[in-house]
Short mmCIF file of C-alpha atoms and ligand atoms in Angstrom, two decimals:
data_model
loop_
_atom_site.label_atom_id
_atom_site.label_comp_id
_atom_site.label_asym_id
_atom_site.label_seq_id
_atom_site.Cartn_x
_atom_site.Cartn_y
_atom_site.Cartn_z
CA UNK G 1 17.45 -40.47 -24.64
CA UNK G 2 17.40 -43.04 -27.45
CA UNK G 3 16.76 -41.19 -30.69
CA UNK G 4 17.23 -42.30 -34.30
CA UNK G 5 17.82 -38.75 -35.63
CA UNK G 6 20.73 -38.38 -33.21
CA UNK G 7 22.12 -41.79 -34.24
CA UNK G 8 21.96 -40.87 -37.95
CA UNK G 9 23.79 -37.61 -37.17
CA UNK G 10 26.64 -39.49 -35.47
CA UNK G 11 26.94 -42.22 -38.10
CA UNK G 12 29.86 -41.96 -40.44
CA UNK G 13 29.55 -42.98 -44.04
CA UNK G 14 28.88 -46.60 -43.15
CA UNK G 15 26.73 -49.29 -44.75
CA UNK G 16 25.68 -50.53 -41.34
CA UNK G 17 22.89 -48.28 -40.12
CA UNK G 18 22.28 -46.59 -43.45
CA UNK G 19 18.63 -47.58 -43.02
CA UNK G 20 17.22 -47.50 -39.51
CA UNK G 21 13.94 -49.09 -38.39
CA UNK G 22 13.10 -47.52 -35.05
CA UNK G 23 10.43 -48.75 -32.61
CA UNK G 24 9.32 -47.51 -29.21
CA UNK G 25 8.22 -51.05 -28.44
CA UNK G 26 8.37 -54.28 -30.43
CA UNK G 27 8.23 -58.03 -29.74
CA UNK G 28 11.89 -58.58 -30.70
CA UNK G 29 14.24 -56.74 -33.04
CA UNK G 30 15.49 -60.15 -34.28
CA UNK G 31 11.92 -61.16 -35.15
CA UNK G 32 11.42 -57.85 -36.96
CA UNK G 33 14.63 -58.47 -38.92
CA UNK G 34 13.32 -61.93 -39.81
CA UNK G 35 10.04 -60.41 -41.06
CA UNK G 36 11.98 -57.91 -43.23
CA UNK G 37 14.03 -60.75 -44.70
CA UNK G 38 11.05 -63.00 -45.31
CA UNK G 39 9.16 -60.22 -47.09
CA UNK G 40 12.28 -59.51 -49.22
CA UNK G 41 12.50 -55.95 -47.84
CA UNK G 42 15.84 -56.35 -46.07
CA UNK G 43 19.04 -54.70 -47.27
CA UNK G 44 22.62 -55.24 -46.18
CA UNK G 45 23.32 -53.04 -43.17
CA UNK G 46 19.72 -52.54 -42.04
CA UNK G 47 19.59 -51.63 -38.37
CA UNK G 48 16.53 -52.34 -36.24
CA UNK G 49 16.37 -50.51 -32.92
CA UNK G 50 13.79 -50.73 -30.14
CA UNK G 51 13.44 -48.81 -26.88
CA UNK G 52 11.85 -51.88 -25.30
CA UNK G 53 10.99 -55.44 -26.37
CA UNK G 54 8.03 -57.37 -24.99
CA UNK G 55 9.26 -60.75 -26.30
CA UNK G 56 13.05 -60.37 -26.36
CA UNK G 57 14.92 -63.56 -27.31
CA UNK G 58 18.06 -64.87 -25.67
CA UNK G 59 20.24 -67.88 -26.38
CA UNK G 60 18.76 -71.36 -26.01
CA UNK G 61 15.18 -70.12 -26.07
CA UNK G 62 15.64 -67.94 -23.00
CA UNK G 63 13.71 -64.71 -22.79
CA UNK G 64 15.69 -61.49 -22.80
CA UNK G 65 14.34 -58.95 -20.32
CA UNK G 66 14.21 -55.65 -22.19
CA UNK G 67 13.27 -52.73 -19.92
CA UNK G 68 13.60 -49.13 -21.09
CA UNK G 69 17.14 -47.76 -20.88
CA UNK G 70 18.69 -50.85 -22.47
CA UNK G 71 20.13 -51.19 -25.95
CA UNK G 72 18.26 -53.61 -28.23
CA UNK G 73 19.35 -53.77 -31.83
CA UNK G 74 19.59 -56.18 -34.74
CA UNK G 75 21.87 -55.76 -37.73
CA UNK G 76 21.26 -57.48 -41.06
CA UNK G 77 24.22 -58.62 -43.14
CA UNK G 78 24.74 -61.12 -45.91
CA UNK G 79 27.60 -63.44 -46.71
CA UNK G 80 28.35 -66.53 -48.75
CA UNK G 81 27.33 -69.73 -46.96
CA UNK G 82 30.42 -70.75 -45.06
CA UNK G 83 31.58 -73.01 -42.27
CA UNK G 84 33.02 -69.85 -40.74
CA UNK G 85 29.64 -68.32 -39.99
CA UNK G 86 29.99 -69.12 -36.27
CA UNK G 87 32.50 -66.31 -36.28
CA UNK G 88 29.76 -63.70 -36.81
CA UNK G 89 28.94 -63.98 -33.10
CA UNK G 90 32.67 -63.51 -32.35
CA UNK G 91 32.71 -60.50 -34.71
CA UNK G 92 29.79 -58.95 -32.83
CA UNK G 93 31.39 -59.69 -29.46
CA UNK G 94 34.64 -57.93 -30.20
CA UNK G 95 32.63 -55.10 -31.76
CA UNK G 96 30.75 -54.60 -28.48
CA UNK G 97 33.97 -54.58 -26.42
CA UNK G 98 35.50 -51.97 -28.74
CA UNK G 99 32.35 -49.83 -28.97
CA UNK G 100 31.85 -49.82 -25.17
CA UNK G 101 35.52 -48.89 -24.69
CA UNK G 102 35.35 -46.01 -27.14
CA UNK G 103 32.03 -44.70 -25.73
CA UNK G 104 32.67 -45.09 -22.01
CA UNK G 105 36.37 -45.89 -21.54
CA UNK G 106 35.41 -49.16 -19.81
CA UNK G 107 37.25 -52.41 -20.56
CA UNK G 108 34.70 -55.19 -20.82
CA UNK G 109 35.50 -58.78 -21.70
CA UNK G 110 33.87 -61.72 -23.46
CA UNK G 111 32.65 -65.02 -22.09
CA UNK G 112 32.13 -68.08 -24.26
CA UNK G 113 30.41 -67.63 -26.52
CA UNK G 114 28.05 -64.70 -26.60
CA UNK G 115 28.30 -62.85 -23.27
CA UNK G 116 29.64 -59.35 -22.68
CA UNK G 117 31.00 -59.12 -19.15
CA UNK G 118 32.31 -56.54 -16.72
CA UNK G 119 33.93 -57.65 -13.47
CA UNK G 120 31.97 -60.91 -13.42
CA UNK G 121 28.62 -59.30 -14.25
CA UNK G 122 26.78 -59.96 -17.47
CA UNK G 123 26.29 -56.66 -19.29
CA UNK G 124 24.88 -58.00 -22.50
CA UNK G 125 24.60 -60.77 -25.02
CA UNK G 126 24.49 -61.61 -28.70
CA UNK G 127 22.00 -63.73 -30.63
CA UNK G 128 22.98 -64.44 -34.22
CA UNK G 129 20.60 -66.19 -36.60
CA UNK G 130 21.04 -67.00 -40.29
CA UNK G 131 18.61 -67.68 -43.10
CA UNK G 132 20.15 -69.57 -45.99
CA UNK G 133 18.93 -69.48 -49.58
CA UNK G 134 21.12 -71.30 -52.07
CA UNK G 135 24.67 -70.13 -51.50
CA UNK G 136 23.73 -66.92 -49.69
CA UNK G 137 23.26 -66.49 -45.97
CA UNK G 138 21.35 -63.52 -44.61
CA UNK G 139 22.48 -62.94 -41.05
CA UNK G 140 20.68 -61.31 -38.17
CA UNK G 141 22.98 -60.18 -35.39
CA UNK G 142 20.97 -59.25 -32.32
CA UNK G 143 22.74 -57.32 -29.59
CA UNK G 144 21.36 -56.52 -26.17
CA UNK G 145 23.33 -54.36 -23.74
CA UNK G 146 22.10 -53.32 -20.30
CA UNK G 147 23.19 -49.76 -20.89
CA UNK G 148 21.13 -47.46 -18.65
CA UNK G 149 18.47 -50.01 -17.69
CA UNK G 150 17.74 -50.77 -14.04
CA UNK G 151 18.58 -54.46 -13.80
CA UNK G 152 19.05 -54.99 -10.08
CA UNK G 153 15.32 -55.57 -9.45
CA UNK G 154 14.95 -58.17 -12.21
CA UNK G 155 15.15 -61.93 -11.49
CA UNK G 156 18.89 -62.15 -11.76
CA UNK G 157 20.16 -65.68 -12.28
CA UNK G 158 22.90 -64.48 -14.67
CA UNK G 159 24.43 -61.93 -12.34
CA UNK G 160 23.34 -59.27 -14.80
CA UNK G 161 24.03 -55.58 -14.29
CA UNK G 162 23.93 -52.44 -16.40
CA UNK G 163 26.75 -50.14 -17.40
CA UNK G 164 25.01 -47.28 -15.55
CA UNK G 165 24.62 -49.33 -12.36
CA UNK G 166 28.24 -50.46 -12.43
CA UNK G 167 29.79 -47.11 -13.25
CA UNK G 168 27.35 -44.77 -11.51
CA UNK G 169 26.90 -42.65 -14.61
CA UNK G 170 24.52 -42.67 -17.55
CA UNK G 171 25.99 -43.56 -20.89
CA UNK G 172 25.22 -41.97 -24.25
CA UNK G 173 23.21 -44.82 -25.80
CA UNK G 174 22.93 -43.10 -29.22
CA UNK G 175 26.70 -42.84 -29.40
CA UNK G 176 27.09 -46.46 -28.27
CA UNK G 177 24.80 -47.66 -31.10
CA UNK G 178 26.75 -45.55 -33.60
CA UNK G 179 30.04 -46.97 -32.42
CA UNK G 180 28.66 -50.51 -32.64
CA UNK G 181 27.72 -49.80 -36.29
CA UNK G 182 31.14 -48.34 -37.09
CA UNK G 183 33.12 -51.13 -35.42
CA UNK G 184 30.83 -53.86 -36.77
CA UNK G 185 31.35 -52.58 -40.31
CA UNK G 186 35.12 -52.68 -39.85
CA UNK G 187 35.12 -56.05 -38.09
CA UNK G 188 32.72 -57.66 -40.57
CA UNK G 189 35.16 -56.73 -43.32
CA UNK G 190 37.96 -58.37 -41.31
CA UNK G 191 35.76 -61.46 -40.76
CA UNK G 192 35.42 -61.80 -44.53
CA UNK G 193 39.05 -61.02 -45.43
CA UNK G 194 40.98 -62.52 -42.55
CA UNK G 195 38.77 -64.50 -40.12
CA UNK G 196 41.79 -65.70 -38.12
CA UNK G 197 42.20 -62.12 -36.84
CA UNK G 198 38.66 -62.23 -35.44
CA UNK G 199 39.44 -65.44 -33.56
CA UNK G 200 42.70 -63.97 -32.23
CA UNK G 201 40.96 -60.83 -30.99
CA UNK G 202 38.18 -62.87 -29.41
CA UNK G 203 40.76 -64.92 -27.51
CA UNK G 204 42.47 -61.71 -26.39
CA UNK G 205 39.18 -60.15 -25.17
CA UNK G 206 38.03 -63.32 -23.42
CA UNK G 207 41.31 -64.55 -21.93
CA UNK G 208 39.84 -68.00 -22.35
CA UNK G 209 43.04 -70.01 -22.76
CA UNK G 210 43.90 -71.87 -19.58
CA UNK G 211 40.43 -71.54 -18.06
CA UNK G 212 38.77 -74.55 -16.49
CA UNK G 213 35.77 -75.68 -18.56
CA UNK G 214 32.99 -78.02 -17.47
CA UNK G 215 30.93 -79.57 -20.23
CA UNK G 216 28.80 -82.53 -21.16
CA UNK G 217 29.83 -85.14 -23.74
CA UNK G 218 27.52 -88.07 -24.62
CA UNK G 219 25.65 -87.41 -21.38
CA UNK G 220 28.80 -87.47 -19.23
CA UNK G 221 30.05 -84.43 -17.30
CA UNK G 222 33.68 -83.68 -18.09
CA UNK G 223 36.11 -81.08 -16.88
CA UNK G 224 39.13 -79.78 -18.76
CA UNK G 225 41.22 -76.78 -19.66
CA UNK G 226 40.67 -74.41 -22.63
CA UNK G 227 43.53 -74.73 -25.10
CA UNK G 228 42.56 -72.37 -27.91
CA UNK G 229 39.95 -71.72 -30.60
CA UNK G 230 40.35 -72.86 -34.19
CA UNK G 231 39.56 -70.91 -37.37
CA UNK G 232 35.94 -72.20 -37.38
CA UNK G 233 35.26 -71.04 -33.84
CA UNK G 234 35.59 -74.45 -32.13
CA UNK G 235 36.94 -74.31 -28.60
CA UNK G 236 39.55 -76.99 -27.80
CA UNK G 237 39.33 -78.37 -24.30
CA UNK G 238 41.96 -80.77 -22.99
CA UNK G 239 40.70 -83.49 -20.65
CA UNK G 240 43.61 -85.63 -19.48
CA UNK G 241 45.32 -86.41 -22.82
CA UNK G 242 42.27 -86.03 -25.03
CA UNK G 243 41.15 -82.91 -26.92
CA UNK G 244 37.42 -82.14 -27.21
CA UNK G 245 36.09 -79.51 -29.63
CA UNK G 246 33.13 -77.48 -28.40
CA UNK G 247 31.03 -75.23 -30.56
CA UNK G 248 28.22 -73.70 -28.52
CA UNK G 249 27.19 -72.85 -25.02
CA UNK G 250 25.00 -75.96 -24.87
CA UNK G 251 25.81 -77.82 -21.66
CA UNK G 252 29.02 -75.83 -21.46
CA UNK G 253 29.86 -73.89 -18.38
CA UNK G 254 32.93 -71.80 -17.76
CA UNK G 255 34.66 -71.21 -14.46
CA UNK G 256 36.30 -67.84 -13.91
C1 LIG D 1 21.87 -63.92 -24.74
O1 LIG D 1 22.83 -63.57 -24.06
O2 LIG D 1 21.14 -64.86 -24.40
C2 LIG D 1 21.61 -63.20 -26.05
C3 LIG D 1 20.71 -62.02 -25.84
C4 LIG D 1 20.42 -61.24 -27.11
C5 LIG D 1 19.41 -60.15 -26.87
C6 LIG D 1 19.23 -59.26 -28.06
S1 LIG D 1 18.31 -57.80 -27.69
C7 LIG D 1 18.20 -57.42 -29.37
C8 LIG D 1 17.95 -58.71 -30.10
N1 LIG D 1 16.53 -59.01 -30.13
C9 LIG D 1 16.23 -60.09 -29.41
O3 LIG D 1 15.08 -60.54 -29.25
N2 LIG D 1 17.34 -60.61 -28.90
C10 LIG D 1 18.53 -59.87 -29.26
#
């Protein structure tokens, strides 16, 4: 059972999760993080947790179904404004893979650019938003993982499933949140010191190189092969002899 006292007990001496804002139900943990930032109450490492969300946000204005049993959190960080900030989503992705592995023993993988996958099913996603003032960016990293939620009866266009449904056993959601905090702290440090390592790990956890990619360029559908990701998080796709650099999921579809 999701419980902030239990989470605090598990947490090591980390900045991430030092302050926890816990809600039984909220519109969206990302919106709550935004409200904290806008009212100047946010601190680095603040963790917002909800048991359910009634207006959960996904990528590209999609809604994020948030039934009880799922994991819905947002983490607030700050960094200097940088062209590398796309890598915060990568940082969160590898964090989720590592935290799920250490909590459940399961090897998940990543799908461009914000999906957490297990055997072709979408287990979760990441929504990163940044608010910039002067040279400082305050970042909201929203993470949703279908941990123990029952997903199979939800309108399922993304082939979504939960860890519990796929493995047949309930997972310790408090421990999973704690591990996300611990790994995110470590990985955020790496993102700031040596961002190339984040890109390398993301490539390893996604196995993206060599995959066939369909995307749209100037209104034309193109198809090519993934050839790597640069230090800013741009995906290179080779179409015939030309290289295209893609940055987001917009009009981009991956074939596995
Ligand atoms: C996606 O795959 O489209 C991203 C989904 C992100 C969902 C999480 S749940 C916690 C946080 N609060 C939100 O409203 N969205 C993110």
